[in-house]
Coordinates of C-alpha atoms in Angstrom, one line a residue:
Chain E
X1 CA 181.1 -16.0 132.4
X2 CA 178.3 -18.7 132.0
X3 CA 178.1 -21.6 134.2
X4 CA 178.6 -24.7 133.3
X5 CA 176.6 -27.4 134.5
X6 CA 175.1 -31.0 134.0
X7 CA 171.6 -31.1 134.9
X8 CA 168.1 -33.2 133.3
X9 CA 165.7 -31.4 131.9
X10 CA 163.3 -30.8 134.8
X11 CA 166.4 -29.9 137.1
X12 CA 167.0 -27.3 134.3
X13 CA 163.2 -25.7 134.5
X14 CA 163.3 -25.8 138.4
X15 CA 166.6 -24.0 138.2
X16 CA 165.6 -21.2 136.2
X17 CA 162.6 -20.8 138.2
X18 CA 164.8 -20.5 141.0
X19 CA 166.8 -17.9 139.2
X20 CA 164.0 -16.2 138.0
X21 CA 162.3 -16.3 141.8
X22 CA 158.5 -16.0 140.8
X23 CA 155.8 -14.6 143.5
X24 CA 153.7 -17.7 143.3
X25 CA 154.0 -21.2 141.9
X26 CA 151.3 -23.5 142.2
X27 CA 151.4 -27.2 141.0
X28 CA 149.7 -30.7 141.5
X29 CA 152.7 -33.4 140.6
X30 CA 152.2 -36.1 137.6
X31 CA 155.3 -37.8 135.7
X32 CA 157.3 -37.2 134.1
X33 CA 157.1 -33.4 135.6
X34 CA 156.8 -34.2 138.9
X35 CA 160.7 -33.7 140.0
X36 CA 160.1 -29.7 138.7
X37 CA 157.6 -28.8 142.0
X38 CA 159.7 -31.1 143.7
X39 CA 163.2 -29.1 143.3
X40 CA 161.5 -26.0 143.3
X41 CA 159.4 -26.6 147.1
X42 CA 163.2 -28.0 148.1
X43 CA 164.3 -24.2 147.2
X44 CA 161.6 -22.6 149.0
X45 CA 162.4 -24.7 151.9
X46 CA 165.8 -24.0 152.0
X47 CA 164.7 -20.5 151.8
X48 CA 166.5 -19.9 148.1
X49 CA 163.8 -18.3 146.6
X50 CA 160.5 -16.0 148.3
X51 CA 158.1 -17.5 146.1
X52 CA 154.7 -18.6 147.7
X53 CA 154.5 -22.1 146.8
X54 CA 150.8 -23.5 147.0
X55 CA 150.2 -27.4 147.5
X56 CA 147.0 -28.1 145.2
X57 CA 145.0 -31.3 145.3
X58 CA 144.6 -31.3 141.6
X59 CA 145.7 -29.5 138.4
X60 CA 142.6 -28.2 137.7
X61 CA 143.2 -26.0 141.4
X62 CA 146.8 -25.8 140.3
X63 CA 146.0 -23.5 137.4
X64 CA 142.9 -21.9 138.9
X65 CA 145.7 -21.0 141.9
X66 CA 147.9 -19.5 138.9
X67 CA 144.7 -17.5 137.6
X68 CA 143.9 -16.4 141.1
X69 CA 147.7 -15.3 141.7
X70 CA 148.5 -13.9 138.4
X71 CA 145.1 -11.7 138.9
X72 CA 146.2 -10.5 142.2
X73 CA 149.8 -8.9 140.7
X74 CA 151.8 -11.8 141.2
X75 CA 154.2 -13.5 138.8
X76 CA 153.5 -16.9 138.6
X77 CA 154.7 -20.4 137.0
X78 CA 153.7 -24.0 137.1
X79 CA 154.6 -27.3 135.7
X80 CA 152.8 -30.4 134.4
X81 CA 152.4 -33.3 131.8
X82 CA 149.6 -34.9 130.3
X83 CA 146.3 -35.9 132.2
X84 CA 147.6 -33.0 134.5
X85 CA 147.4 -30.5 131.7
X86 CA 143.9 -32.3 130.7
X87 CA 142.5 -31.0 133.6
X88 CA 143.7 -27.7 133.8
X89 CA 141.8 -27.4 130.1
X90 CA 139.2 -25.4 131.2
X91 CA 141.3 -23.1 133.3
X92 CA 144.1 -22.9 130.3
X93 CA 141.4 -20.2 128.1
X94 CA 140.4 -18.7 130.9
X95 CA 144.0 -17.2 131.7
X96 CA 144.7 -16.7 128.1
X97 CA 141.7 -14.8 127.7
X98 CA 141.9 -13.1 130.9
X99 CA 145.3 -11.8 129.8
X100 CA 147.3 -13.3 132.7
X101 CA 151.7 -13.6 131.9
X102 CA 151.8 -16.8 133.4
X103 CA 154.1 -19.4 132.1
X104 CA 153.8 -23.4 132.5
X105 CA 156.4 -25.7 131.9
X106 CA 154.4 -28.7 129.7
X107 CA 156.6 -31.8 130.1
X108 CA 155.0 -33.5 127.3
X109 CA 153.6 -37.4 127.7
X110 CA 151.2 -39.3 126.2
X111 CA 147.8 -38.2 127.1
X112 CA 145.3 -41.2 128.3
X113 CA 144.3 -43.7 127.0
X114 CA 145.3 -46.4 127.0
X115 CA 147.3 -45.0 130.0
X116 CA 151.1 -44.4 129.5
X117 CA 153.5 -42.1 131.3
X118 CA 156.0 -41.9 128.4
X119 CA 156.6 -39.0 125.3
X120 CA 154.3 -38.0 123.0
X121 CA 152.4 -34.2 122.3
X122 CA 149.3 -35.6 122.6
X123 CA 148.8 -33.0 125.4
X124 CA 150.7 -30.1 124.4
X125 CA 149.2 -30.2 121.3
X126 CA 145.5 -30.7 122.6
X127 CA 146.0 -27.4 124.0
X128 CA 147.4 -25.5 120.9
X129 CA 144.2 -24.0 120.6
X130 CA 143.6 -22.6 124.4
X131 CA 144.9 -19.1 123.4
X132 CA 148.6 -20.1 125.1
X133 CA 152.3 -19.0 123.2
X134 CA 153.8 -22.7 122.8
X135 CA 157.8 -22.8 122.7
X136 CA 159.2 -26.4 122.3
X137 CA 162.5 -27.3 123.3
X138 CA 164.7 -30.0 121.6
X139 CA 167.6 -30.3 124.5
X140 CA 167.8 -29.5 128.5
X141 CA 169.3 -26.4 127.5
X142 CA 166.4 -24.9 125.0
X143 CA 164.3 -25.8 127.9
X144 CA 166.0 -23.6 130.4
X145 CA 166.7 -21.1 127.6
X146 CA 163.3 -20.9 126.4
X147 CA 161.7 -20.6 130.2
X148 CA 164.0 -17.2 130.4
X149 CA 162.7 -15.8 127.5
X150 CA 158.6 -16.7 128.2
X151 CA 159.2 -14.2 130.9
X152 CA 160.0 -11.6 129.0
X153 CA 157.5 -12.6 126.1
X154 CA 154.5 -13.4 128.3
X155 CA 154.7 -9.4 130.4
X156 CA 155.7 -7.6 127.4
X157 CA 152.5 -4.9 127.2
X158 CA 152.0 -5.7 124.0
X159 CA 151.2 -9.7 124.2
X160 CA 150.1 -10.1 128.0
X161 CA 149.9 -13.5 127.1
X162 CA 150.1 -17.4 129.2
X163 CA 153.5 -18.9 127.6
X164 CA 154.1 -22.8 127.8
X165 CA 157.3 -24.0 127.4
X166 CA 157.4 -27.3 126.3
X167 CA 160.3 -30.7 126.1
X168 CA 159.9 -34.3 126.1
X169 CA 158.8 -35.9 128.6
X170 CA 162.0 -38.5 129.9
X171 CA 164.1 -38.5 126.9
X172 CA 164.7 -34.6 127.8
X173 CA 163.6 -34.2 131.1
X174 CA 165.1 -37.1 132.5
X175 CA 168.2 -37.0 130.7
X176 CA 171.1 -35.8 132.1
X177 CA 173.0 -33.4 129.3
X178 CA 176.0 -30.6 129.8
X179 CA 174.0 -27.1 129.9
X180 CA 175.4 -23.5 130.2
X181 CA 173.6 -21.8 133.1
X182 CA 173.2 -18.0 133.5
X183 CA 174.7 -16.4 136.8
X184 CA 171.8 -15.3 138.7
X185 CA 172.0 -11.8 139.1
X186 CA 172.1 -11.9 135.1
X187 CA 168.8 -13.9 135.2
X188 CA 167.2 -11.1 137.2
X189 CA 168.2 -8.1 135.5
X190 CA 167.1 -10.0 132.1
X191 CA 163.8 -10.9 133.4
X192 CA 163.5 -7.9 135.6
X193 CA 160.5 -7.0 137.8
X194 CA 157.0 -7.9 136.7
X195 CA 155.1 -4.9 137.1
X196 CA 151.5 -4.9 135.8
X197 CA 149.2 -2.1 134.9
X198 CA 146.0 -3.2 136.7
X199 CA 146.3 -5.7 139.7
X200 CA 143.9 -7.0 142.3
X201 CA 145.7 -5.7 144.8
X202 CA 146.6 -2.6 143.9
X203 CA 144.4 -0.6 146.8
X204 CA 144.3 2.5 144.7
X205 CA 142.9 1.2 141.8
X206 CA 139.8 -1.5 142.8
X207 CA 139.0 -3.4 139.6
X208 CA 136.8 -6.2 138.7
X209 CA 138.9 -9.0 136.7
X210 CA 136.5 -11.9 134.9
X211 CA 133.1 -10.6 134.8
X212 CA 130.3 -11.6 132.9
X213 CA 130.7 -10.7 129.2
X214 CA 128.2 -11.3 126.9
X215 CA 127.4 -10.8 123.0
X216 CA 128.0 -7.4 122.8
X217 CA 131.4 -6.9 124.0
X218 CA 132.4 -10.8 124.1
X219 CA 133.9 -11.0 120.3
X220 CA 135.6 -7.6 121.0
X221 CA 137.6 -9.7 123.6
X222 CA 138.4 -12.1 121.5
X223 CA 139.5 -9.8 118.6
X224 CA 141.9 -8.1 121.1
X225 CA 143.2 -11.6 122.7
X226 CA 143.6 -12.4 118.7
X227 CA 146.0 -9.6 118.5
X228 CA 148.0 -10.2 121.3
X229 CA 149.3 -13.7 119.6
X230 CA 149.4 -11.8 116.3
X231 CA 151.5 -9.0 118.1
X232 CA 154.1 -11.9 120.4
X233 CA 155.5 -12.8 116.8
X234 CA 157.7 -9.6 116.8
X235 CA 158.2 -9.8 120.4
X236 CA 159.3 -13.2 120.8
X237 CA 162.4 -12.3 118.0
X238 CA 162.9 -9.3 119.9
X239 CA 163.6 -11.1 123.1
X240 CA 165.4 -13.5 121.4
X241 CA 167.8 -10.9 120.3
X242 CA 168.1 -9.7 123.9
X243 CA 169.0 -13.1 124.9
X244 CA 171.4 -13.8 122.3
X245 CA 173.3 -10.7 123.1
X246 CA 173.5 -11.4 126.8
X247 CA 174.3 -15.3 126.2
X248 CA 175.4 -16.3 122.5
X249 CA 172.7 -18.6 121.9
X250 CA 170.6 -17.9 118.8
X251 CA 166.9 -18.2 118.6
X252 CA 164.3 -17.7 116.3
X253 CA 160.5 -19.2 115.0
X254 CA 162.4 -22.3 113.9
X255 CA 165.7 -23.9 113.6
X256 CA 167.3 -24.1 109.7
X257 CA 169.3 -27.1 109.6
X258 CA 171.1 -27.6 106.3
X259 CA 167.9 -26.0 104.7
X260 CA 168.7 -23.5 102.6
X261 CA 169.9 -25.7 99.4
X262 CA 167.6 -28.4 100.5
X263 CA 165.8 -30.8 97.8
X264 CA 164.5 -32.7 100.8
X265 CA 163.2 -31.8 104.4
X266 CA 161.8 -33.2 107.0
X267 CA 159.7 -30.4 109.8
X268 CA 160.2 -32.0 113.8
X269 CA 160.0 -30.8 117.2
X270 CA 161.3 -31.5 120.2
X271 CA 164.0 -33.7 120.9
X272 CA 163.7 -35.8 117.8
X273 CA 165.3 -32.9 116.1
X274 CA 168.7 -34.5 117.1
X275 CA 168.2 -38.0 115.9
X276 CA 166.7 -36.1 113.0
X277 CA 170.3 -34.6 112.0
X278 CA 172.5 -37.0 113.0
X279 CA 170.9 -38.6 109.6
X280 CA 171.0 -35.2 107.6
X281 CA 174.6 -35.1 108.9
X282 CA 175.1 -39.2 107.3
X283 CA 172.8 -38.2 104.2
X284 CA 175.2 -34.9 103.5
X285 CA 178.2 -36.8 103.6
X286 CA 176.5 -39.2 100.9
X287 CA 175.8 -36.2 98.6
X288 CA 172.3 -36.0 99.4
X289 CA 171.0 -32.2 99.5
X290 CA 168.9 -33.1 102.6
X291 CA 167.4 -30.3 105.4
X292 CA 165.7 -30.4 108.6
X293 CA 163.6 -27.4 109.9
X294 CA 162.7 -27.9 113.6
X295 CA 160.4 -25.7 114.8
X296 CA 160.5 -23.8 118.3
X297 CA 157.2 -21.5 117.8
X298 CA 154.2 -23.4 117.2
X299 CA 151.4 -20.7 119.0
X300 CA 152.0 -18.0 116.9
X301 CA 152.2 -20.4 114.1
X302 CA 155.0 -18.9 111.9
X303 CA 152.9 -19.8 108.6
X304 CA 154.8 -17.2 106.1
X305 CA 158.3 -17.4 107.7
X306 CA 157.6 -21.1 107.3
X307 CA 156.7 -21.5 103.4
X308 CA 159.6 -18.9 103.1
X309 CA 162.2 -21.0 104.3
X310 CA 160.4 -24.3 102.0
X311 CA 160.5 -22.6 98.8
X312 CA 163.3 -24.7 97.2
X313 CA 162.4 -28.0 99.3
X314 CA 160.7 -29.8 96.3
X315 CA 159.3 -32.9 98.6
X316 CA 158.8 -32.2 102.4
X317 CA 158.1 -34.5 105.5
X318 CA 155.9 -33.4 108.8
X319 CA 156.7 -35.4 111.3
X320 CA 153.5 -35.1 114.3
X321 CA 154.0 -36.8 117.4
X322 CA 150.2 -36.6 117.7
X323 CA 147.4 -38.1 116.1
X324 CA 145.1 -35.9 115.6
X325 CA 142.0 -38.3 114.4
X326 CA 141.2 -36.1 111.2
X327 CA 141.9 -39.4 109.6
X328 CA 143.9 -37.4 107.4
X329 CA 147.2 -36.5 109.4
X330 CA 148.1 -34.5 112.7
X331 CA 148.3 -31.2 113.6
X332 CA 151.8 -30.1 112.5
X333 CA 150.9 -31.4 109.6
X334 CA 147.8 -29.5 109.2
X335 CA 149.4 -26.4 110.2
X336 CA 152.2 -26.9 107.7
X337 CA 149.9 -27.7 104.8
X338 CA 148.0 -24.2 105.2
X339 CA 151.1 -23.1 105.5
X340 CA 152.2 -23.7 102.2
X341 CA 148.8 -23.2 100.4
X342 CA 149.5 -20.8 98.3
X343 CA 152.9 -19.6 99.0
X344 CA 154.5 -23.2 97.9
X345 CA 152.4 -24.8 95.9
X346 CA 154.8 -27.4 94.3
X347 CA 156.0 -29.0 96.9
X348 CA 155.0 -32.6 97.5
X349 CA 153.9 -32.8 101.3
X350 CA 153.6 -36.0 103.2
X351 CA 152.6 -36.5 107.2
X352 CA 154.1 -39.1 109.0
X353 CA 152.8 -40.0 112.6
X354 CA 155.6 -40.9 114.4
X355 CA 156.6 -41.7 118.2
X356 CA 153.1 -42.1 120.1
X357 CA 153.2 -42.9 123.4
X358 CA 157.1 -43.2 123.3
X359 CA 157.6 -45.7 121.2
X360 CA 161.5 -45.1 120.5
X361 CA 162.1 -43.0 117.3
X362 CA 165.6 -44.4 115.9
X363 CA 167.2 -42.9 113.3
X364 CA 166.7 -45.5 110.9
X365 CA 163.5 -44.3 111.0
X366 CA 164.6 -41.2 110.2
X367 CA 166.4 -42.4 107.1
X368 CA 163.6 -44.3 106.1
X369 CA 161.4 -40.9 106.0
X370 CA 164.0 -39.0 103.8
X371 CA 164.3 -42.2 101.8
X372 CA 160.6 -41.7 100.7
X373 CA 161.3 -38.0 100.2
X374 CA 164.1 -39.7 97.7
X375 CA 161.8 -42.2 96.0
X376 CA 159.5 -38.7 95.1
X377 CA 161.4 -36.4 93.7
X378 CA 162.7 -39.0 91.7
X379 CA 159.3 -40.6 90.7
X380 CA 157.1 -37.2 91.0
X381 CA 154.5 -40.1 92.7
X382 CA 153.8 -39.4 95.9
X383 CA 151.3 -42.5 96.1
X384 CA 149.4 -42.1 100.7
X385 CA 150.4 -38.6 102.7
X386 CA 149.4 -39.6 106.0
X387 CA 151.9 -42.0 106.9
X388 CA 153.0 -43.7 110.2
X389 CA 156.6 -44.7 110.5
X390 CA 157.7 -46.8 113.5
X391 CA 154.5 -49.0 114.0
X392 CA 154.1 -52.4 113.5
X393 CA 152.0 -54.3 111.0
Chain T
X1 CA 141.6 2.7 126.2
X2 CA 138.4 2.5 127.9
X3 CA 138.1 1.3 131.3
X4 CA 134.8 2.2 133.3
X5 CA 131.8 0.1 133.1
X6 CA 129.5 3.2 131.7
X7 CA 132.3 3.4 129.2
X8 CA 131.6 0.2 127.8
X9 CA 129.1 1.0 125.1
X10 CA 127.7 -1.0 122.5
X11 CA 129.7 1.0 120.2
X12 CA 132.6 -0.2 121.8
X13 CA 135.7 -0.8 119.4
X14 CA 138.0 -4.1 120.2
X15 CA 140.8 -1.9 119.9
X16 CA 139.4 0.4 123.2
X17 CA 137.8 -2.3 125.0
X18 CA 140.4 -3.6 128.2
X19 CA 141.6 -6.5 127.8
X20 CA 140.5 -10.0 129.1
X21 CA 137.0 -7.5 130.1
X22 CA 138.6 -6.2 133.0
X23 CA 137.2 -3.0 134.7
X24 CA 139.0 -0.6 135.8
X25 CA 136.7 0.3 138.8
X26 CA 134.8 -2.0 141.4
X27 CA 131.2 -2.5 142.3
X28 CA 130.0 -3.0 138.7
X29 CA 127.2 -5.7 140.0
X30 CA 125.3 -2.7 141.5
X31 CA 124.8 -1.1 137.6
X32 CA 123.7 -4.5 136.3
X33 CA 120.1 -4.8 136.2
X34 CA 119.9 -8.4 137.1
X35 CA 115.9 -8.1 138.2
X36 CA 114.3 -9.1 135.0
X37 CA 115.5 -12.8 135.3
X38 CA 112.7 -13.1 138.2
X39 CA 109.7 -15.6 137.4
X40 CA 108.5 -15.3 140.9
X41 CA 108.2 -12.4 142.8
X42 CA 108.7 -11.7 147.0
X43 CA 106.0 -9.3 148.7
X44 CA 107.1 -8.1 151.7
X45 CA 104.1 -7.1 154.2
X46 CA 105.3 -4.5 156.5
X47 CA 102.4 -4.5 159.1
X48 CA 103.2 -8.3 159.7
X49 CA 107.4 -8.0 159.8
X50 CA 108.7 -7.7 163.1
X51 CA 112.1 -6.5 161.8
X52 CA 113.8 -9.9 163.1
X53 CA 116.2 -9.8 160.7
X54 CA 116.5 -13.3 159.4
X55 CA 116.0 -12.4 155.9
X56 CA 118.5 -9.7 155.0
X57 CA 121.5 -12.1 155.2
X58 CA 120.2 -15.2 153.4
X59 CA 119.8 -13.1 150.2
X60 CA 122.3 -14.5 148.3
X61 CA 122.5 -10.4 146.0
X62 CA 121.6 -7.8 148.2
X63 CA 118.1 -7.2 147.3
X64 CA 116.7 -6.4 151.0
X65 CA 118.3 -3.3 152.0
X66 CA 119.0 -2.3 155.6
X67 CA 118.8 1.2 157.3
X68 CA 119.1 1.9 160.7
X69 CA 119.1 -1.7 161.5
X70 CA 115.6 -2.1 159.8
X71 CA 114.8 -3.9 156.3
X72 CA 113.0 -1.8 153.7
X73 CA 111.0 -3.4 150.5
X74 CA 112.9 -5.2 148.2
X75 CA 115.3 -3.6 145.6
X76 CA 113.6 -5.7 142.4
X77 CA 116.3 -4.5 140.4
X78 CA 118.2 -7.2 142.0
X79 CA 115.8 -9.5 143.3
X80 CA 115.9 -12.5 141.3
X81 CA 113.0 -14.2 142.8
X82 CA 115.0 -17.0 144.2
X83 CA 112.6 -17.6 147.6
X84 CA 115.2 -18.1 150.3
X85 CA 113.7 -15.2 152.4
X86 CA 110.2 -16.3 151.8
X87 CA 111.1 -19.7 153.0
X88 CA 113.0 -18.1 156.2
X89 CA 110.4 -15.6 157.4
X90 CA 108.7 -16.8 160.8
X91 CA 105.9 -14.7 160.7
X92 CA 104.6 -14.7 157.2
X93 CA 105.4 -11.0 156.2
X94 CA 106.8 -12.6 153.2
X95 CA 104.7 -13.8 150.4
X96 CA 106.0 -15.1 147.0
X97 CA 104.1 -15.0 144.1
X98 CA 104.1 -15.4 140.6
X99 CA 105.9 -12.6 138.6
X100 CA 102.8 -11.9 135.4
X101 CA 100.1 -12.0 139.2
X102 CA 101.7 -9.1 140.8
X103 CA 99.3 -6.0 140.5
X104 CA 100.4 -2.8 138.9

């Protein structure tokens, strides 16, 4: 039997890390993830977990700690937001390319500037090119869910990939919501023991980890790092399975809500997937054949699985809480479009900006989104694609 | 899958090569020629060294090797010409020239 519990969503992350009782965490705090390091250090105090936990004056230290630890055989986590994840760019491709399991919990805020602590992907999505799986997580409970099953994804021989878990920053991590919690003995056994091939401290095998590698074996690297994300694709449904069986909860790239028969769609992720089908739910009941596809897997971008799923959707929405400053959309968006290319040619694709630096996304503005979708399917004009919805002026 | 430094070829495939460039063996420096990025050269002048030993541990590789507690001529396949044990020699036993004026 499951657990039931009430907890916020950084209560949720720090109890699974609890549960899953890494070697090493290492973390500098910045809001809105601040409470994670915090519950978790209360935990090592209270001598609930054997993790080493390492103080660090700054993120950038936090993730080189993480490098360092990972390296050395141990399994290790962190958490941050923002500026905090800004600093640990440089370190984020180095473990990614130095093939280091890691996983971070990315509480996402607005990154700076103008300064504000509040919910956007600015950061998370800064990052989506760092060589790092991103999972995002619409409620407290996806959150913890998700965390279990980067584990899993991040060791597995044939990724050996950094996994960040991402949710919003306040609306989910602050929020207190009713969440089903595994036992703990049934966290261990699904997560298991990490046991790498080649470790720092294995005395009977000495090896050198990060040397200098220059053009003629550099791209080779990169090819086989390439792969890795190419390979997690199968791995992160097969853990999902795993998960599924052992809890009930279903996961996969991306969430099908009222999609299949869908004239109209809107693509979201994170927590304003909920608002988002509260008004699907209101448009259904008014006859309107409307969808919502929410995705969960945006590093491996599931580009085919994606177009699949759109091939009846005859005008579509991509909602990006980032800008991007392409000065023709944000990076869902972008992502989406190539998706598409190709695959679902006649669909009528516009990119709304929505949500920056947590400006509250209702669900009237929702509605006005699918309204547009409406206005062209029934025109066939589709008139400006990149779109903001919530701003004023 | 490949995993020694000598196995690391030019030929190389990215499907053999370790991941992340790890190596599956230690002191891999040591096989790294790292002596041709000198532009300025040490000379060390035996008959003036008094075997003080102030230069062996400020050389920041390990170009001045030590046997039975004495120095012996630099290892210029590691010497990068940096100066430090130039600078730290008391007794001018040290000299420090250009690379292109050292004689044949």
């Amino acid at each position: 039997m499951s657990i039931r519990e009430r907890l916020s969503g950084n209560e949720a992350i720090a109890v699974a890390m609890r549960q899953i009782n890494p070697d090493v965490v290492a973390a500098f705090p910045i809001t809105p993830s601040t409470e994670i390091p915090q519950y978790f250090s209360q935990f090592v105090s209270n001598g609930q977990v054997q993790t080493e936990f390492v103080a660090v004056e700054s993120e950038h230290s936090a993730m080189s700690a993480c490098i360092g630890a990972q390296a050395a055989g141990a399994r290790t986590m962190t958490a941050t937001s923002a500026n905090g994840l800004a600093l640990m760019w440089e370190m984020l491709y180095i473990a990614s390319a130095m093939k280091l399991p890691m996983t971070l919990s990315c509480v996402n805020r607005a990154l700076s500037g103008p300064l504000n602590i509040h919910n956007d992907h600015s950061d998370s999505m800064g990052a989506r090119d760092s060589g790092w799986i991103q999972l995002y997580s619409e409620t407290n409970q996806e959150a913890y869910d998700n965390l279990l099953q980067a584990i899993r994804i991040a060791e597995h021989k044939d990724v050996q990939l950094p996994v960040m878990v991402c949710q919003d920053g306040f609306i989910t991590s602050h929020a207190v919501e009713n969440i089903e919690l595994l036992e703990d003995d049934k966290v261990k056994e699904f997560v298991g023991e990490y046991k790498p091939d080649h470790y720092l401290l294995n005395h009977k095998e000495p090896i050198a980890v990060g040397p200098l590698d220059l053009p003629a074996h550099c791209f080779e690297h990169k090819r086989e790092q390439a792969q890795s994300m190419i390979n997690a694709k199968k791995v992160i449904l097969e853990v999902a399975k795993e998960f599924e069986k052992l809890t009930g909860r279903k996961y996969e790239y991306f969430e099908k809500y009222n999609l299949d028969d869908a004239e109209i769609a809107v693509i979201i992720i994170n927590s304003s997937a909920g608002t988002a089908k509260t008004v699907v739910d209101k448009l259904r009941e008014n006859g309107i054949k409307a969808g919502l596809l929410k995705i969960r897997m945006f590093r491996p971008f599931p580009a085919d699985e994606i177009a699949e799923a759109l091939r009846n959707v005859k005008a579509l929405a991509v909602m990006d809480k980032a800008e991007s400053y392409s000065a023709m959309g944000g990076p869902v968006g972008a992502e989406v479009k190539a998706a598409l290319y190709g695959k679902a040619d006649g669909i009528k694709v516009l990119n709304y900006i929505y949500g920056l630096g947590g400006r509250d996304v209702r669900a009237d503005d929702i509605e006005e989104v699918y309204n547009s979708l409406m206005d062209i399917v029934k025109t066939g004009q589709i008139g400006e694609t990149y779109r903001y919805i919530g701003v004023r002026g | 899958m490949r995993g020694k430094a000598k196995e690391m070829t030019p030929e190389v495939t990215w499907q053999e090569i370790t991941p992340g460039g790890t190596i599956y063996e230690p002191g891999n420096a040591e096989g790294y020629k790292t002596g041709d990025w000198r532009s300025m050269r040490p000379i060390w002048i035996e008959e003036k060294c008094t075997q003080c030993m102030l230069c062996p541990p400020v050389c920041p590789d390990t170009a001045i090797p030590v046997k039975d507690s004495k120095r012996l001529d630099f290892d210029y396949d590691h010497c990068k010409g940096c100066g430090v044990c130039f600078k730290v020699c008391p007794f001018n036993a040290i000299d420090f020239i250009k690379e292109e004026d050292k004689e044949e």
